[in-house]
Structures are given as structure tokens and as C-alpha cells.
Amino acid sequence: MPLYSDIEPRWVRLLKIHTGELDSVIICDMVTCRLDDTSHVEYTALSYTWGSESPIFEIQVNDIKCQVRSNLLHALKRIRAIQGHVEGIPSGSYWWIDSICINQQNGVEKGHQVAMMGEIFERSKVTVAYLGEQEHNGLSAMQILREIASSSEEEAVRLVAYGITAQLNALATFFERPWWTRAWTTQEYILPDKLYFLCGDQSLRRRHFQRALLRLVRYSRALPEYRPVHQTSGYIMAGKRKKILNRRYDILEDVRHTPSFPLCDFLVYAGGCDATLERDCVYSALPLVISNQDDLQLKPYYGEGGCVKIFEEVVRSQIALSKCLDIICFADASPRHPETRCPSWVPYWPNHTSLASDHMAWQSFPALASQRDPVCPKQLESNGNNRVIQSHVFKASAGLPAAVQDNSQLGVLFCQGLIAGRIGALAGSYVARERDEAVKLRGVRRIPRVMDDIVVFSSHQNEDCEKAWWKQALEYQPPRDLWKTVVLDREDSYLDKSAPLDYSNDFKWLLFKAIEDPVALNTKTLLWFRHHAPVLFASHSARDEIIERLNDTPGRARITSSFEDQMHHVWINMRKKLMLVSDKQAWGMATEGAMVGDVIYMLAGCNFPVLLRETERRGRFRLIGECYLNGIMHGEMVDLGADGVPSMEDIYLV
């Protein structure tokens, strides 16, 4: 008799684990019931990682042998032991465990069950997150976290600063456990009403863990000995999950506004997690979406077809729902391997850089759109440079709806836009990656590269021509426009507040200091100017002209301290970007993949200008990323068309 029989889409299987000694055979009974009836049948859900495919062990389910992996076998033994000893998990409890309760060989059933997983965890009376077996480090970490959580505030400060520094390896190992970085465990952490962590025979409630984590973050931030802990992916992800959980509570309890927590917000903020199947990076986020999941028309599907098709559906669904193209601006923050065959305009969510290695991850996004972090506005939208970025700061397309047509051709997105120019010259502060396609573009040199912190330009193209671009830009664009570009300003707003009137004058004097008295500048600011010397001082003659012009300009004797502080944050903000000058002598900021000759477009429905690179096929472009271009960030280009109606070009993104 087979273990599985077909079940209806809204039905689930539940396990009852027989009591037994720790090392005795696991024996279970499996029953089925409607998920809607589980209010009468209480159950506990198990959150765990599947682990290695071998070795395989056998358990008994309904008197039938069932194969399970090693990690699940250990988890089953532990949860059998805690029944009747942990609040909310009585003896004889029913359990929902995905690898057993779902017929993994039935793709249709798996799709239905995966679509319900968020609801399954949300309806569970208790969820147990099994982190692994009881090793010394794991045991010590659980004790440390419990002690920090249960202490008074003053005692917690002392513990973090002095009391547990000898146990930091245990904490680092604890946060390196794979559970923290699995895609599915994000929803399993957030959705249950009550969650216990289980490591060996040690348990810890989620609310106690969150209190301990908050105190760790607060009191260890400035302590260098905690760096190995801060840099673990698990510590980064635990902090993100804590903030998402708190943010969801705030959204759902806010009766003044319609609840909204879009899918792309989760994928951008919590992307980069591990999943056996890449499409699960999207499917695992669907239950966390508030208000528009059904509108997206995305349903888990495990039949034929690659993950790229799923990622493309996410983009098309989001565009159809929002009438906005901004989601494509996240594509350049998603490194992809050529073998993925992912279109340039589709973010590759499994490799999204938000998890990366930097616990200040939102600073490392190369995209302007990525800096609009909606997960926790008060704490996170500052993007590392103390400037809150509102949802509609930039409106390059002046509110025009996305001009996207349905296209059955996989990998192609049809849109419309206006050309704003081409990149005439670039400078920056990162090590350029060699690109084979660079040699295919006529008249285009390779991007700048850094040697010993000094930017140099490749000499196999016309360097004098490039210097001319910078010189003309400095002649035609006042320092005010250069500073507006540096801080990503817009004509009528300085992000969330008005730009200080003295910043332009300050910037002129900062140029002067960088040339005449560089020792007076702080290290970060001086490094920024060294990296951008080809932009600011394209030649000795241009440098002399700047000095002469500034000497003749009346102004204050010193730069304001607020401006010096701002320059530090500017350096952080620009470390993944390149300054550019367009062929029309306009200042701009490009993503790090840009090259001289790339085309700057304003696409209908996109709040940011984008960089496109022409392909061999006429009318088809690869998306390089978004950019900032001074003078068009408030929709100025839309007014250029006859009778106020812009004449758009057809564009095919591939």
C-alpha cells in the first residue's frame, strides 16, 4: 500500500509521533484534514533545513518504511523528546513536516502545498525551528542568548561588553548554521504566532531571542572583537528578519492606511538566501506579501520550465500591477552567471546582493531605486548617508505610465522612451572587471581602473578627447550642478528636505582645498577627491582655471562642519558608482557596470534614467542599470515633445 494518496488542494497531512527513547526507531501515524478545519485540530509545524542527501535513514509512517535525511532524523528525535515538556506542545501532538507531509514526487500537489505553506505556519499553534544537534558551540550560544535576554538592561550592557567576549566563537558558529540563510526559513520565522528555537535539547523562545539580538546589536556595534559575529550571514539575516517581523506588525495594525508590503520589497531586502531550487527564492516570499499577492497572479509551479521564466513573471506581474518600470532598476544589483541566461532587465533574486557580506547591506546597492528601502523607513531608508529617500523623490518620466506591451517572446520586454544622450566620459573608485564585449564597441575604451588608490585611464583610446569632456563640463556646468550630482539631488527637492543654500559655495571651496591644501581634508573626503581627480581636474590647465576662478570668488574662509560631515557620507554613497559626463556636458552618476558610449534613456513609467547598451540587432538593448543625470530627474524631458506630448522611441530590452 503506497504511503501517499491524492489529496484535494486545501487538504494537508499531519503526523503524530509515538513516544520512545531518544535513539529508538521513529514511528508515526499520518492523517489528513482540511486546512480550514485545523482550528479544531491543533498542530505544531517544524522548521528545519533538509541538509545533505546522504546518508538516508528509515522511519515508519502508517507501518510503511519512509526514508528521511540525517538532519530530519535528529530533529524528529528531539521533537519527540520535548513533547509534554515545552509549553504548547503536549504529548501526542500533531506535527506538520514538509518533506513527509508533502508528496515530493507529485509536482501538482507540491505546487498546491507550497502555495499554502505560509498559511500552514501562520495557523500552527507552535512552530519549532530546529537549528541542529547539540554541539558545544551551539549549547553555549543558546545559554549566552538566554542570559542576555533575561538580564536587566545594565547587566546586559556588562555581559555584552565584558562577560561573554570569551564565547564569541560560539556565537559566530551559532549564526553560521544554515537555517539562518535558507530562503524558506524567513517566512517560518515571521509568520507563526509562537516560535521556539531548538538546538540539541536547548530551547529558546523567539521573543527572548529578539530581545537578546536587539541588545547584541545595540551594545556590540562599536566593539571590534565582535566583528567575526557581525560578519556572519546568519547574524545579518537574523537582524533583517527581526525588522521585517516588526514592520509587518506595524503595517497590519495601522488602521489609517491600506496594508501594503509588496513582493519586490522582500526580494530586494532579504534576497540572496539559499534554496535548493532557485525559484523557491520567490515562492518562499509570497506568503509574506501583504495586499497584492493575489493581484500578482503568481502561483508556485514545479513543472517544466526554468527559474528564469519565474523571475521574468515576477517583473511582468509587478509592472502590470504598478504601471511602473522601477523594478527593472534592481537588475544590476543581482550578479548573474552567464549560464543562467537571465535577461538583463530581470533581477536574478538568488544572487541579489542585499545579503552580501556587509551588515550595512543597503549601503552596497549600486542602484538608486535600491536605496528606497521600505522595510523599516525610520531606521533603514537612510541608506547609510543620513538622507531619507522617499518613494517618489525622482520622477524622470513625470508620472507617465509604463508603455509596456504584452510580448509572448520570452526574455524580451517592449517599452518606450526618450534618449537623453550618451556617456562621454567616466571616472570612479572601483576595480574594473575585464569584459570581452568592450572590444566589440567601436570607439569605446575600457572603464577606469584603480591602481594604488589613484584612478588612471587606459591609454589605448583618445585620452585627450576624454579630458575635453571633463573640461567642457566644468566650463558649462557650475559647481552647484556638480554638487547636486554628487548628492543625487533634484531640481525642486533635496530628497526629504531642502538643500542647504551654502552647500554649493562650500563645494567650490572644497575643490580649492583639495588642490591647494589637501592636508586640511579628512581622510575619507581626500580619498574621494583622489578617486575623482580625472573628473574634477581633467588637466593641469583645467586645474589652474579652477584655482583662478575660486581665488576671484568671494566666500567664507572655511567650509562648514556640516558639509565636511556630508562629504564622508557622499564617499560611502559613491563607492559603488561612477561619475559621468554625457555628450551634452551634463553631470551624472552611473552604476558600476557602465562604459563610455552607453546610451542614457528616460523610459516611460520609470522614475530613474537608465543606461542601455546596443546589441548587434537594431533596436534591441541590454540594460546596464539606472543612473542619475542632472537636469532630467524631475521629468524635464517629457516637455520636449511637440504640444507637450513626447515622441517616444520603441525599445526592446533583452
PDB file of N, CA and C in Angstrom, residues 258-291:
ATOM      1  N   THR A 258      -4.179  51.547   3.924  1.00  0.00           N
ATOM      2  CA  THR A 258      -4.372  50.209   3.379  1.00  0.00           C
ATOM      3  C   THR A 258      -3.075  49.437   3.528  1.00  0.00           C
ATOM      4  N   PRO A 259      -3.108  48.254   4.140  1.00  0.00           N
ATOM      5  CA  PRO A 259      -1.872  47.484   4.326  1.00  0.00           C
ATOM      6  C   PRO A 259      -1.186  47.203   2.995  1.00  0.00           C
ATOM      7  N   SER A 260       0.102  47.406   2.952  1.00  0.00           N
ATOM      8  CA  SER A 260       0.847  47.157   1.718  1.00  0.00           C
ATOM      9  C   SER A 260       2.281  46.785   2.049  1.00  0.00           C
ATOM     10  N   PHE A 261       2.710  45.653   1.535  1.00  0.00           N
ATOM     11  CA  PHE A 261       4.092  45.194   1.703  1.00  0.00           C
ATOM     12  C   PHE A 261       4.429  44.384   0.454  1.00  0.00           C
ATOM     13  N   PRO A 262       4.853  45.044  -0.630  1.00  0.00           N
ATOM     14  CA  PRO A 262       4.980  44.397  -1.939  1.00  0.00           C
ATOM     15  C   PRO A 262       6.042  43.301  -1.969  1.00  0.00           C
ATOM     16  N   LEU A 263       5.885  42.405  -2.944  1.00  0.00           N
ATOM     17  CA  LEU A 263       6.803  41.282  -3.107  1.00  0.00           C
ATOM     18  C   LEU A 263       8.226  41.750  -3.347  1.00  0.00           C
ATOM     19  N   CYS A 264       8.401  42.728  -4.223  1.00  0.00           N
ATOM     20  CA  CYS A 264       9.768  43.143  -4.560  1.00  0.00           C
ATOM     21  C   CYS A 264      10.495  43.712  -3.352  1.00  0.00           C
ATOM     22  N   ASP A 265       9.749  44.255  -2.367  1.00  0.00           N
ATOM     23  CA  ASP A 265      10.402  44.759  -1.162  1.00  0.00           C
ATOM     24  C   ASP A 265      11.103  43.640  -0.409  1.00  0.00           C
ATOM     25  N   PHE A 266      10.443  42.482  -0.306  1.00  0.00           N
ATOM     26  CA  PHE A 266      11.061  41.338   0.355  1.00  0.00           C
ATOM     27  C   PHE A 266      12.246  40.826  -0.449  1.00  0.00           C
ATOM     28  N   LEU A 267      12.067  40.719  -1.765  1.00  0.00           N
ATOM     29  CA  LEU A 267      13.121  40.157  -2.596  1.00  0.00           C
ATOM     30  C   LEU A 267      14.358  41.038  -2.595  1.00  0.00           C
ATOM     31  N   VAL A 268      14.157  42.349  -2.555  1.00  0.00           N
ATOM     32  CA  VAL A 268      15.288  43.274  -2.528  1.00  0.00           C
ATOM     33  C   VAL A 268      15.974  43.253  -1.173  1.00  0.00           C
ATOM     34  N   TYR A 269      15.184  43.318  -0.118  1.00  0.00           N
ATOM     35  CA  TYR A 269      15.763  43.455   1.220  1.00  0.00           C
ATOM     36  C   TYR A 269      16.330  42.149   1.750  1.00  0.00           C
ATOM     37  N   ALA A 270      15.633  41.040   1.493  1.00  0.00           N
ATOM     38  CA  ALA A 270      16.041  39.757   2.076  1.00  0.00           C
ATOM     39  C   ALA A 270      16.488  38.773   1.014  1.00  0.00           C
ATOM     40  N   GLY A 271      16.897  39.265  -0.158  1.00  0.00           N
ATOM     41  CA  GLY A 271      17.355  38.372  -1.213  1.00  0.00           C
ATOM     42  C   GLY A 271      18.711  37.775  -0.898  1.00  0.00           C
ATOM     43  N   GLY A 272      19.146  36.851  -1.742  1.00  0.00           N
ATOM     44  CA  GLY A 272      20.445  36.231  -1.572  1.00  0.00           C
ATOM     45  C   GLY A 272      20.450  35.030  -0.674  1.00  0.00           C
ATOM     46  N   CYS A 273      19.270  34.577  -0.203  1.00  0.00           N
ATOM     47  CA  CYS A 273      19.220  33.391   0.649  1.00  0.00           C
ATOM     48  C   CYS A 273      19.354  32.123  -0.194  1.00  0.00           C
ATOM     49  N   ASP A 274      19.677  31.022   0.481  1.00  0.00           N
ATOM     50  CA  ASP A 274      19.909  29.752  -0.199  1.00  0.00           C
ATOM     51  C   ASP A 274      18.598  29.012  -0.414  1.00  0.00           C
ATOM     52  N   ALA A 275      18.521  28.316  -1.544  1.00  0.00           N
ATOM     53  CA  ALA A 275      17.382  27.449  -1.828  1.00  0.00           C
ATOM     54  C   ALA A 275      17.852  26.367  -2.781  1.00  0.00           C
ATOM     55  N   THR A 276      17.368  25.134  -2.560  1.00  0.00           N
ATOM     56  CA  THR A 276      17.747  24.033  -3.445  1.00  0.00           C
ATOM     57  C   THR A 276      17.296  24.325  -4.863  1.00  0.00           C
ATOM     58  N   LEU A 277      16.069  24.808  -5.009  1.00  0.00           N
ATOM     59  CA  LEU A 277      15.532  25.233  -6.298  1.00  0.00           C
ATOM     60  C   LEU A 277      15.502  26.757  -6.314  1.00  0.00           C
ATOM     61  N   GLU A 278      16.102  27.358  -7.334  1.00  0.00           N
ATOM     62  CA  GLU A 278      16.244  28.811  -7.356  1.00  0.00           C
ATOM     63  C   GLU A 278      14.899  29.527  -7.339  1.00  0.00           C
ATOM     64  N   ARG A 279      13.873  28.916  -7.944  1.00  0.00           N
ATOM     65  CA  ARG A 279      12.560  29.557  -7.966  1.00  0.00           C
ATOM     66  C   ARG A 279      11.979  29.711  -6.558  1.00  0.00           C
ATOM     67  N   ASP A 280      12.475  28.904  -5.609  1.00  0.00           N
ATOM     68  CA  ASP A 280      11.964  28.990  -4.243  1.00  0.00           C
ATOM     69  C   ASP A 280      12.335  30.308  -3.571  1.00  0.00           C
ATOM     70  N   CYS A 281      13.326  31.017  -4.103  1.00  0.00           N
ATOM     71  CA  CYS A 281      13.642  32.338  -3.564  1.00  0.00           C
ATOM     72  C   CYS A 281      12.457  33.285  -3.725  1.00  0.00           C
ATOM     73  N   VAL A 282      11.663  33.072  -4.784  1.00  0.00           N
ATOM     74  CA  VAL A 282      10.447  33.859  -4.991  1.00  0.00           C
ATOM     75  C   VAL A 282       9.274  33.254  -4.242  1.00  0.00           C
ATOM     76  N   TYR A 283       9.081  31.948  -4.389  1.00  0.00           N
ATOM     77  CA  TYR A 283       7.917  31.299  -3.777  1.00  0.00           C
ATOM     78  C   TYR A 283       7.915  31.443  -2.258  1.00  0.00           C
ATOM     79  N   SER A 284       9.097  31.399  -1.650  1.00  0.00           N
ATOM     80  CA  SER A 284       9.160  31.494  -0.189  1.00  0.00           C
ATOM     81  C   SER A 284       8.782  32.878   0.311  1.00  0.00           C
ATOM     82  N   ALA A 285       8.833  33.886  -0.565  1.00  0.00           N
ATOM     83  CA  ALA A 285       8.477  35.250  -0.158  1.00  0.00           C
ATOM     84  C   ALA A 285       6.999  35.554  -0.351  1.00  0.00           C
ATOM     85  N   LEU A 286       6.297  34.766  -1.165  1.00  0.00           N
ATOM     86  CA  LEU A 286       4.897  35.068  -1.470  1.00  0.00           C
ATOM     87  C   LEU A 286       4.011  35.162  -0.228  1.00  0.00           C
ATOM     88  N   PRO A 287       4.137  34.259   0.761  1.00  0.00           N
ATOM     89  CA  PRO A 287       3.258  34.366   1.935  1.00  0.00           C
ATOM     90  C   PRO A 287       3.489  35.620   2.771  1.00  0.00           C
ATOM     91  N   LEU A 288       4.619  36.283   2.583  1.00  0.00           N
ATOM     92  CA  LEU A 288       4.927  37.471   3.371  1.00  0.00           C
ATOM     93  C   LEU A 288       4.349  38.738   2.755  1.00  0.00           C
ATOM     94  N   VAL A 289       3.886  38.630   1.510  1.00  0.00           N
ATOM     95  CA  VAL A 289       3.347  39.795   0.813  1.00  0.00           C
ATOM     96  C   VAL A 289       2.014  40.185   1.431  1.00  0.00           C
ATOM     97  N   ILE A 290       1.815  41.477   1.617  1.00  0.00           N
ATOM     98  CA  ILE A 290       0.558  41.987   2.155  1.00  0.00           C
ATOM     99  C   ILE A 290      -0.164  42.761   1.064  1.00  0.00           C
ATOM    100  N   SER A 291      -1.373  42.396   0.786  1.00  0.00           N
ATOM    101  CA  SER A 291      -2.358  43.129  -0.017  1.00  0.00           C
ATOM    102  C   SER A 291      -2.328  42.839  -1.506  1.00  0.00           C
TER     103      SER A 291
END
